[in-house]
Amino acid sequence: MNIGYLESIFSFLGGLGMFLYGMSIMGDGMQKSAGSKLNKFLRMVTDNRLLAVGLGALITAILHSSGATTVMVVGFVNAGILNLTQAVGVIMGANIGTTITAVLASIGQGKDAKRVAAAHAIFNLSGAAVCCGLLGPFAALVQRLSPAGPECAVIARQIANAHTLFNVCCALVWLPLTGRM
C-alpha cells in the first residue's frame, strides 16, 4: 500500500465526514428556524398528497439534492411539524425532483443520454404516482417494518426505510420489464 492510496482513502473519509456533519448542521438549523408561519405553511401544503409531492420535487429540483431535502424533512419531523405520512409524500417528491437534474443534463446530449434521463424520470414518476395513491398504507407498512426505539431515531429510520422501500419496490416492478441488455 503506497502513501497516495492511503491519502486518497483518508481524503474520501474526511470529505464524507464533513458532508455528513454539514447535513446535520443544516437539519438542526432547519429545526430551529421553523417559525409559526413556516409550520402553518408546511402543514397546509403537506396535508394534500399531491402538494406534498410537488413541494418535495420543487425543493429537490432547486437544491439538486434529494439528500438535502431528506435532511430537512427529518428535521421537520423531529420538530413535530410533519408526521410520517406527510414526510413520505415530500420524500416521494424528492425522488421526482432528482429526475430534473438528469433531464437537464441530457439536453444537447446524444440519444443514449436522453434515454437514460427518460428512463430515470419514468421510473421515479411511476413509483411516486403509485406510492402517492397508496400513501396511508405505504406509511403504515414502513411503520411496521421499522424497529422500535427513541422517537426521533425511529422517525428518522422510518423516513430512510420509506425511501429504501420505495426504490426497492420500483426496481422489483421495473426490472422484469427491462428485457435483456
PDB file of C-alpha atoms in Angstrom:
ATOM      1  CA  MET A   1       0.000   0.000   0.000  1.00  0.00           C
ATOM      2  CA  ASN A   2       1.564   3.275  -1.044  1.00  0.00           C
ATOM      3  CA  ILE A   3       1.116   6.711   0.529  1.00  0.00           C
ATOM      4  CA  GLY A   4      -1.012   8.041  -2.377  1.00  0.00           C
ATOM      5  CA  TYR A   5      -3.560   5.273  -1.868  1.00  0.00           C
ATOM      6  CA  LEU A   6      -3.823   5.975   1.881  1.00  0.00           C
ATOM      7  CA  GLU A   7      -4.064   9.685   1.220  1.00  0.00           C
ATOM      8  CA  SER A   8      -6.991   9.077  -1.145  1.00  0.00           C
ATOM      9  CA  ILE A   9      -8.778   6.911   1.407  1.00  0.00           C
ATOM     10  CA  PHE A  10      -8.349   9.467   4.205  1.00  0.00           C
ATOM     11  CA  SER A  11      -9.379  12.334   1.904  1.00  0.00           C
ATOM     12  CA  PHE A  12     -12.527  10.434   0.975  1.00  0.00           C
ATOM     13  CA  LEU A  13     -13.362   9.620   4.604  1.00  0.00           C
ATOM     14  CA  GLY A  14     -12.676  13.201   5.693  1.00  0.00           C
ATOM     15  CA  GLY A  15     -14.854  14.575   2.912  1.00  0.00           C
ATOM     16  CA  LEU A  16     -17.642  12.150   3.758  1.00  0.00           C
ATOM     17  CA  GLY A  17     -17.434  13.142   7.414  1.00  0.00           C
ATOM     18  CA  MET A  18     -17.604  16.845   6.550  1.00  0.00           C
ATOM     19  CA  PHE A  19     -20.572  16.220   4.253  1.00  0.00           C
ATOM     20  CA  LEU A  20     -22.481  14.330   6.952  1.00  0.00           C
ATOM     21  CA  TYR A  21     -21.602  16.965   9.556  1.00  0.00           C
ATOM     22  CA  GLY A  22     -22.819  19.710   7.221  1.00  0.00           C
ATOM     23  CA  MET A  23     -26.078  17.865   6.629  1.00  0.00           C
ATOM     24  CA  SER A  24     -26.519  17.517  10.390  1.00  0.00           C
ATOM     25  CA  ILE A  25     -25.898  21.249  10.909  1.00  0.00           C
ATOM     26  CA  MET A  26     -28.392  22.063   8.140  1.00  0.00           C
ATOM     27  CA  GLY A  27     -31.040  19.826   9.713  1.00  0.00           C
ATOM     28  CA  ASP A  28     -30.531  21.390  13.140  1.00  0.00           C
ATOM     29  CA  GLY A  29     -30.743  24.860  11.617  1.00  0.00           C
ATOM     30  CA  MET A  30     -33.978  23.999   9.840  1.00  0.00           C
ATOM     31  CA  GLN A  31     -35.500  22.751  13.094  1.00  0.00           C
ATOM     32  CA  LYS A  32     -34.532  25.923  14.950  1.00  0.00           C
ATOM     33  CA  SER A  33     -35.575  28.329  12.198  1.00  0.00           C
ATOM     34  CA  ALA A  34     -39.026  26.816  11.672  1.00  0.00           C
ATOM     35  CA  GLY A  35     -41.312  29.606  12.858  1.00  0.00           C
ATOM     36  CA  SER A  36     -45.082  29.518  13.219  1.00  0.00           C
ATOM     37  CA  LYS A  37     -45.683  30.789   9.654  1.00  0.00           C
ATOM     38  CA  LEU A  38     -43.444  28.081   8.214  1.00  0.00           C
ATOM     39  CA  ASN A  39     -45.175  25.485  10.415  1.00  0.00           C
ATOM     40  CA  LYS A  40     -48.606  26.537   9.133  1.00  0.00           C
ATOM     41  CA  PHE A  41     -47.432  26.582   5.531  1.00  0.00           C
ATOM     42  CA  LEU A  42     -45.786  23.153   5.715  1.00  0.00           C
ATOM     43  CA  ARG A  43     -48.787  21.575   7.412  1.00  0.00           C
ATOM     44  CA  MET A  44     -51.190  23.132   4.927  1.00  0.00           C
ATOM     45  CA  VAL A  45     -49.177  22.024   1.895  1.00  0.00           C
ATOM     46  CA  THR A  46     -48.237  18.548   3.112  1.00  0.00           C
ATOM     47  CA  ASP A  47     -51.771  17.650   4.214  1.00  0.00           C
ATOM     48  CA  ASN A  48     -52.546  17.361   0.488  1.00  0.00           C
ATOM     49  CA  ARG A  49     -50.654  14.405  -1.040  1.00  0.00           C
ATOM     50  CA  LEU A  50     -50.123  15.991  -4.427  1.00  0.00           C
ATOM     51  CA  LEU A  51     -48.925  19.270  -2.938  1.00  0.00           C
ATOM     52  CA  ALA A  52     -46.554  17.375  -0.634  1.00  0.00           C
ATOM     53  CA  VAL A  53     -45.081  15.530  -3.626  1.00  0.00           C
ATOM     54  CA  GLY A  54     -44.886  18.791  -5.576  1.00  0.00           C
ATOM     55  CA  LEU A  55     -43.121  20.517  -2.687  1.00  0.00           C
ATOM     56  CA  GLY A  56     -40.539  17.736  -2.425  1.00  0.00           C
ATOM     57  CA  ALA A  57     -39.953  17.818  -6.180  1.00  0.00           C
ATOM     58  CA  LEU A  58     -39.583  21.607  -6.205  1.00  0.00           C
ATOM     59  CA  ILE A  59     -37.157  21.750  -3.279  1.00  0.00           C
ATOM     60  CA  THR A  60     -35.048  18.931  -4.711  1.00  0.00           C
ATOM     61  CA  ALA A  61     -35.034  20.478  -8.183  1.00  0.00           C
ATOM     62  CA  ILE A  62     -33.834  23.778  -6.730  1.00  0.00           C
ATOM     63  CA  LEU A  63     -31.206  22.221  -4.449  1.00  0.00           C
ATOM     64  CA  HIS A  64     -30.236  19.397  -6.864  1.00  0.00           C
ATOM     65  CA  SER A  65     -30.028  17.178  -3.803  1.00  0.00           C
ATOM     66  CA  SER A  66     -32.618  14.740  -2.533  1.00  0.00           C
ATOM     67  CA  GLY A  67     -30.299  14.166   0.441  1.00  0.00           C
ATOM     68  CA  ALA A  68     -30.638  17.806   1.499  1.00  0.00           C
ATOM     69  CA  THR A  69     -34.418  17.581   1.133  1.00  0.00           C
ATOM     70  CA  THR A  70     -34.442  14.408   3.225  1.00  0.00           C
ATOM     71  CA  VAL A  71     -32.369  16.051   5.970  1.00  0.00           C
ATOM     72  CA  MET A  72     -34.819  18.967   6.054  1.00  0.00           C
ATOM     73  CA  VAL A  73     -37.781  16.587   6.232  1.00  0.00           C
ATOM     74  CA  VAL A  74     -36.204  14.631   9.104  1.00  0.00           C
ATOM     75  CA  GLY A  75     -35.595  17.943  10.901  1.00  0.00           C
ATOM     76  CA  PHE A  76     -39.223  18.982  10.434  1.00  0.00           C
ATOM     77  CA  VAL A  77     -40.483  15.605  11.635  1.00  0.00           C
ATOM     78  CA  ASN A  78     -38.206  15.726  14.683  1.00  0.00           C
ATOM     79  CA  ALA A  79     -39.509  19.246  15.421  1.00  0.00           C
ATOM     80  CA  GLY A  80     -43.076  17.878  15.319  1.00  0.00           C
ATOM     81  CA  ILE A  81     -44.049  19.898  12.240  1.00  0.00           C
ATOM     82  CA  LEU A  82     -44.654  16.918   9.937  1.00  0.00           C
ATOM     83  CA  ASN A  83     -45.879  13.392  10.594  1.00  0.00           C
ATOM     84  CA  LEU A  84     -44.635  10.296   8.790  1.00  0.00           C
ATOM     85  CA  THR A  85     -47.320  10.315   6.095  1.00  0.00           C
ATOM     86  CA  GLN A  86     -46.618  13.967   5.254  1.00  0.00           C
ATOM     87  CA  ALA A  87     -42.873  13.304   5.257  1.00  0.00           C
ATOM     88  CA  VAL A  88     -43.217  10.312   2.926  1.00  0.00           C
ATOM     89  CA  GLY A  89     -45.152  12.499   0.470  1.00  0.00           C
ATOM     90  CA  VAL A  90     -42.320  15.019   0.402  1.00  0.00           C
ATOM     91  CA  ILE A  91     -39.749  12.204   0.026  1.00  0.00           C
ATOM     92  CA  MET A  92     -41.674  10.832  -2.979  1.00  0.00           C
ATOM     93  CA  GLY A  93     -41.473  14.319  -4.448  1.00  0.00           C
ATOM     94  CA  ALA A  94     -37.737  14.374  -3.764  1.00  0.00           C
ATOM     95  CA  ASN A  95     -37.423  11.247  -5.877  1.00  0.00           C
ATOM     96  CA  ILE A  96     -39.184  13.071  -8.702  1.00  0.00           C
ATOM     97  CA  GLY A  97     -37.006  16.145  -8.180  1.00  0.00           C
ATOM     98  CA  THR A  98     -33.856  14.119  -8.791  1.00  0.00           C
ATOM     99  CA  THR A  99     -35.059  13.434 -12.316  1.00  0.00           C
ATOM    100  CA  ILE A 100     -34.868  17.147 -13.149  1.00  0.00           C
ATOM    101  CA  THR A 101     -31.080  17.062 -12.912  1.00  0.00           C
ATOM    102  CA  ALA A 102     -30.873  14.067 -15.247  1.00  0.00           C
ATOM    103  CA  VAL A 103     -33.241  15.656 -17.748  1.00  0.00           C
ATOM    104  CA  LEU A 104     -31.311  18.936 -17.710  1.00  0.00           C
ATOM    105  CA  ALA A 105     -28.021  17.091 -18.115  1.00  0.00           C
ATOM    106  CA  SER A 106     -29.361  15.225 -21.147  1.00  0.00           C
ATOM    107  CA  ILE A 107     -30.175  18.412 -23.052  1.00  0.00           C
ATOM    108  CA  GLY A 108     -27.871  18.691 -26.036  1.00  0.00           C
ATOM    109  CA  GLN A 109     -26.536  15.179 -25.496  1.00  0.00           C
ATOM    110  CA  GLY A 110     -26.890  12.075 -27.604  1.00  0.00           C
ATOM    111  CA  LYS A 111     -29.760   9.634 -27.893  1.00  0.00           C
ATOM    112  CA  ASP A 112     -28.457   7.374 -25.126  1.00  0.00           C
ATOM    113  CA  ALA A 113     -28.265  10.226 -22.595  1.00  0.00           C
ATOM    114  CA  LYS A 114     -31.847  11.178 -23.382  1.00  0.00           C
ATOM    115  CA  ARG A 115     -32.965   7.559 -22.987  1.00  0.00           C
ATOM    116  CA  VAL A 116     -31.302   7.278 -19.593  1.00  0.00           C
ATOM    117  CA  ALA A 117     -32.892  10.540 -18.435  1.00  0.00           C
ATOM    118  CA  ALA A 118     -36.298   9.414 -19.696  1.00  0.00           C
ATOM    119  CA  ALA A 119     -35.964   6.022 -18.000  1.00  0.00           C
ATOM    120  CA  HIS A 120     -34.950   7.712 -14.747  1.00  0.00           C
ATOM    121  CA  ALA A 121     -37.942  10.045 -14.965  1.00  0.00           C
ATOM    122  CA  ILE A 122     -40.409   7.251 -15.811  1.00  0.00           C
ATOM    123  CA  PHE A 123     -39.028   5.051 -13.017  1.00  0.00           C
ATOM    124  CA  ASN A 124     -39.434   7.737 -10.352  1.00  0.00           C
ATOM    125  CA  LEU A 125     -42.663   9.278 -11.660  1.00  0.00           C
ATOM    126  CA  SER A 126     -44.466   5.943 -11.906  1.00  0.00           C
ATOM    127  CA  GLY A 127     -43.254   4.830  -8.486  1.00  0.00           C
ATOM    128  CA  ALA A 128     -44.219   8.135  -6.877  1.00  0.00           C
ATOM    129  CA  ALA A 129     -47.660   8.009  -8.512  1.00  0.00           C
ATOM    130  CA  VAL A 130     -48.348   4.556  -7.068  1.00  0.00           C
ATOM    131  CA  CYS A 131     -46.956   5.441  -3.621  1.00  0.00           C
ATOM    132  CA  CYS A 132     -48.856   8.727  -3.597  1.00  0.00           C
ATOM    133  CA  GLY A 133     -52.079   6.856  -4.296  1.00  0.00           C
ATOM    134  CA  LEU A 134     -51.309   4.401  -1.507  1.00  0.00           C
ATOM    135  CA  LEU A 135     -49.635   6.865   0.860  1.00  0.00           C
ATOM    136  CA  GLY A 136     -51.527   5.814   4.003  1.00  0.00           C
ATOM    137  CA  PRO A 137     -50.954   2.070   3.593  1.00  0.00           C
ATOM    138  CA  PHE A 138     -47.362   2.689   2.467  1.00  0.00           C
ATOM    139  CA  ALA A 139     -46.637   4.741   5.609  1.00  0.00           C
ATOM    140  CA  ALA A 140     -48.288   2.057   7.763  1.00  0.00           C
ATOM    141  CA  LEU A 141     -46.103  -0.616   6.143  1.00  0.00           C
ATOM    142  CA  VAL A 142     -42.994   1.475   6.801  1.00  0.00           C
ATOM    143  CA  GLN A 143     -44.003   1.852  10.463  1.00  0.00           C
ATOM    144  CA  ARG A 144     -44.453  -1.919  10.797  1.00  0.00           C
ATOM    145  CA  LEU A 145     -41.110  -2.694   9.189  1.00  0.00           C
ATOM    146  CA  SER A 146     -39.168  -0.215  11.338  1.00  0.00           C
ATOM    147  CA  PRO A 147     -37.798  -1.236  14.747  1.00  0.00           C
ATOM    148  CA  ALA A 148     -38.889   0.445  17.968  1.00  0.00           C
ATOM    149  CA  GLY A 149     -36.665   2.838  19.887  1.00  0.00           C
ATOM    150  CA  PRO A 150     -36.317   6.512  20.843  1.00  0.00           C
ATOM    151  CA  GLU A 151     -38.953   8.512  18.953  1.00  0.00           C
ATOM    152  CA  CYS A 152     -36.576  10.798  16.992  1.00  0.00           C
ATOM    153  CA  ALA A 153     -34.379   7.904  15.932  1.00  0.00           C
ATOM    154  CA  VAL A 154     -37.412   5.827  14.941  1.00  0.00           C
ATOM    155  CA  ILE A 155     -38.892   8.564  12.765  1.00  0.00           C
ATOM    156  CA  ALA A 156     -35.575   9.198  11.031  1.00  0.00           C
ATOM    157  CA  ARG A 157     -35.231   5.459  10.440  1.00  0.00           C
ATOM    158  CA  GLN A 158     -38.799   5.260   9.134  1.00  0.00           C
ATOM    159  CA  ILE A 159     -38.120   8.027   6.611  1.00  0.00           C
ATOM    160  CA  ALA A 160     -34.954   6.262   5.468  1.00  0.00           C
ATOM    161  CA  ASN A 161     -36.853   2.967   5.286  1.00  0.00           C
ATOM    162  CA  ALA A 162     -39.608   4.606   3.228  1.00  0.00           C
ATOM    163  CA  HIS A 163     -37.042   5.878   0.746  1.00  0.00           C
ATOM    164  CA  THR A 164     -35.338   2.485   0.544  1.00  0.00           C
ATOM    165  CA  LEU A 165     -38.615   0.560   0.279  1.00  0.00           C
ATOM    166  CA  PHE A 166     -39.779   2.893  -2.494  1.00  0.00           C
ATOM    167  CA  ASN A 167     -36.641   2.286  -4.565  1.00  0.00           C
ATOM    168  CA  VAL A 168     -36.597  -1.479  -3.963  1.00  0.00           C
ATOM    169  CA  CYS A 169     -40.267  -1.846  -4.915  1.00  0.00           C
ATOM    170  CA  CYS A 170     -39.796   0.255  -8.050  1.00  0.00           C
ATOM    171  CA  ALA A 171     -36.761  -1.810  -9.031  1.00  0.00           C
ATOM    172  CA  LEU A 172     -38.663  -5.063  -8.474  1.00  0.00           C
ATOM    173  CA  VAL A 173     -41.502  -3.825 -10.689  1.00  0.00           C
ATOM    174  CA  TRP A 174     -39.339  -2.372 -13.456  1.00  0.00           C
ATOM    175  CA  LEU A 175     -36.509  -4.911 -13.584  1.00  0.00           C
ATOM    176  CA  PRO A 176     -38.500  -7.671 -15.326  1.00  0.00           C
ATOM    177  CA  LEU A 177     -39.687  -5.098 -17.871  1.00  0.00           C
ATOM    178  CA  THR A 178     -36.184  -4.120 -18.983  1.00  0.00           C
ATOM    179  CA  GLY A 179     -35.569  -7.210 -21.084  1.00  0.00           C
ATOM    180  CA  ARG A 180     -32.115  -8.453 -21.928  1.00  0.00           C
ATOM    181  CA  MET A 181     -29.450  -5.830 -22.275  1.00  0.00           C
TER     182      MET A 181
END
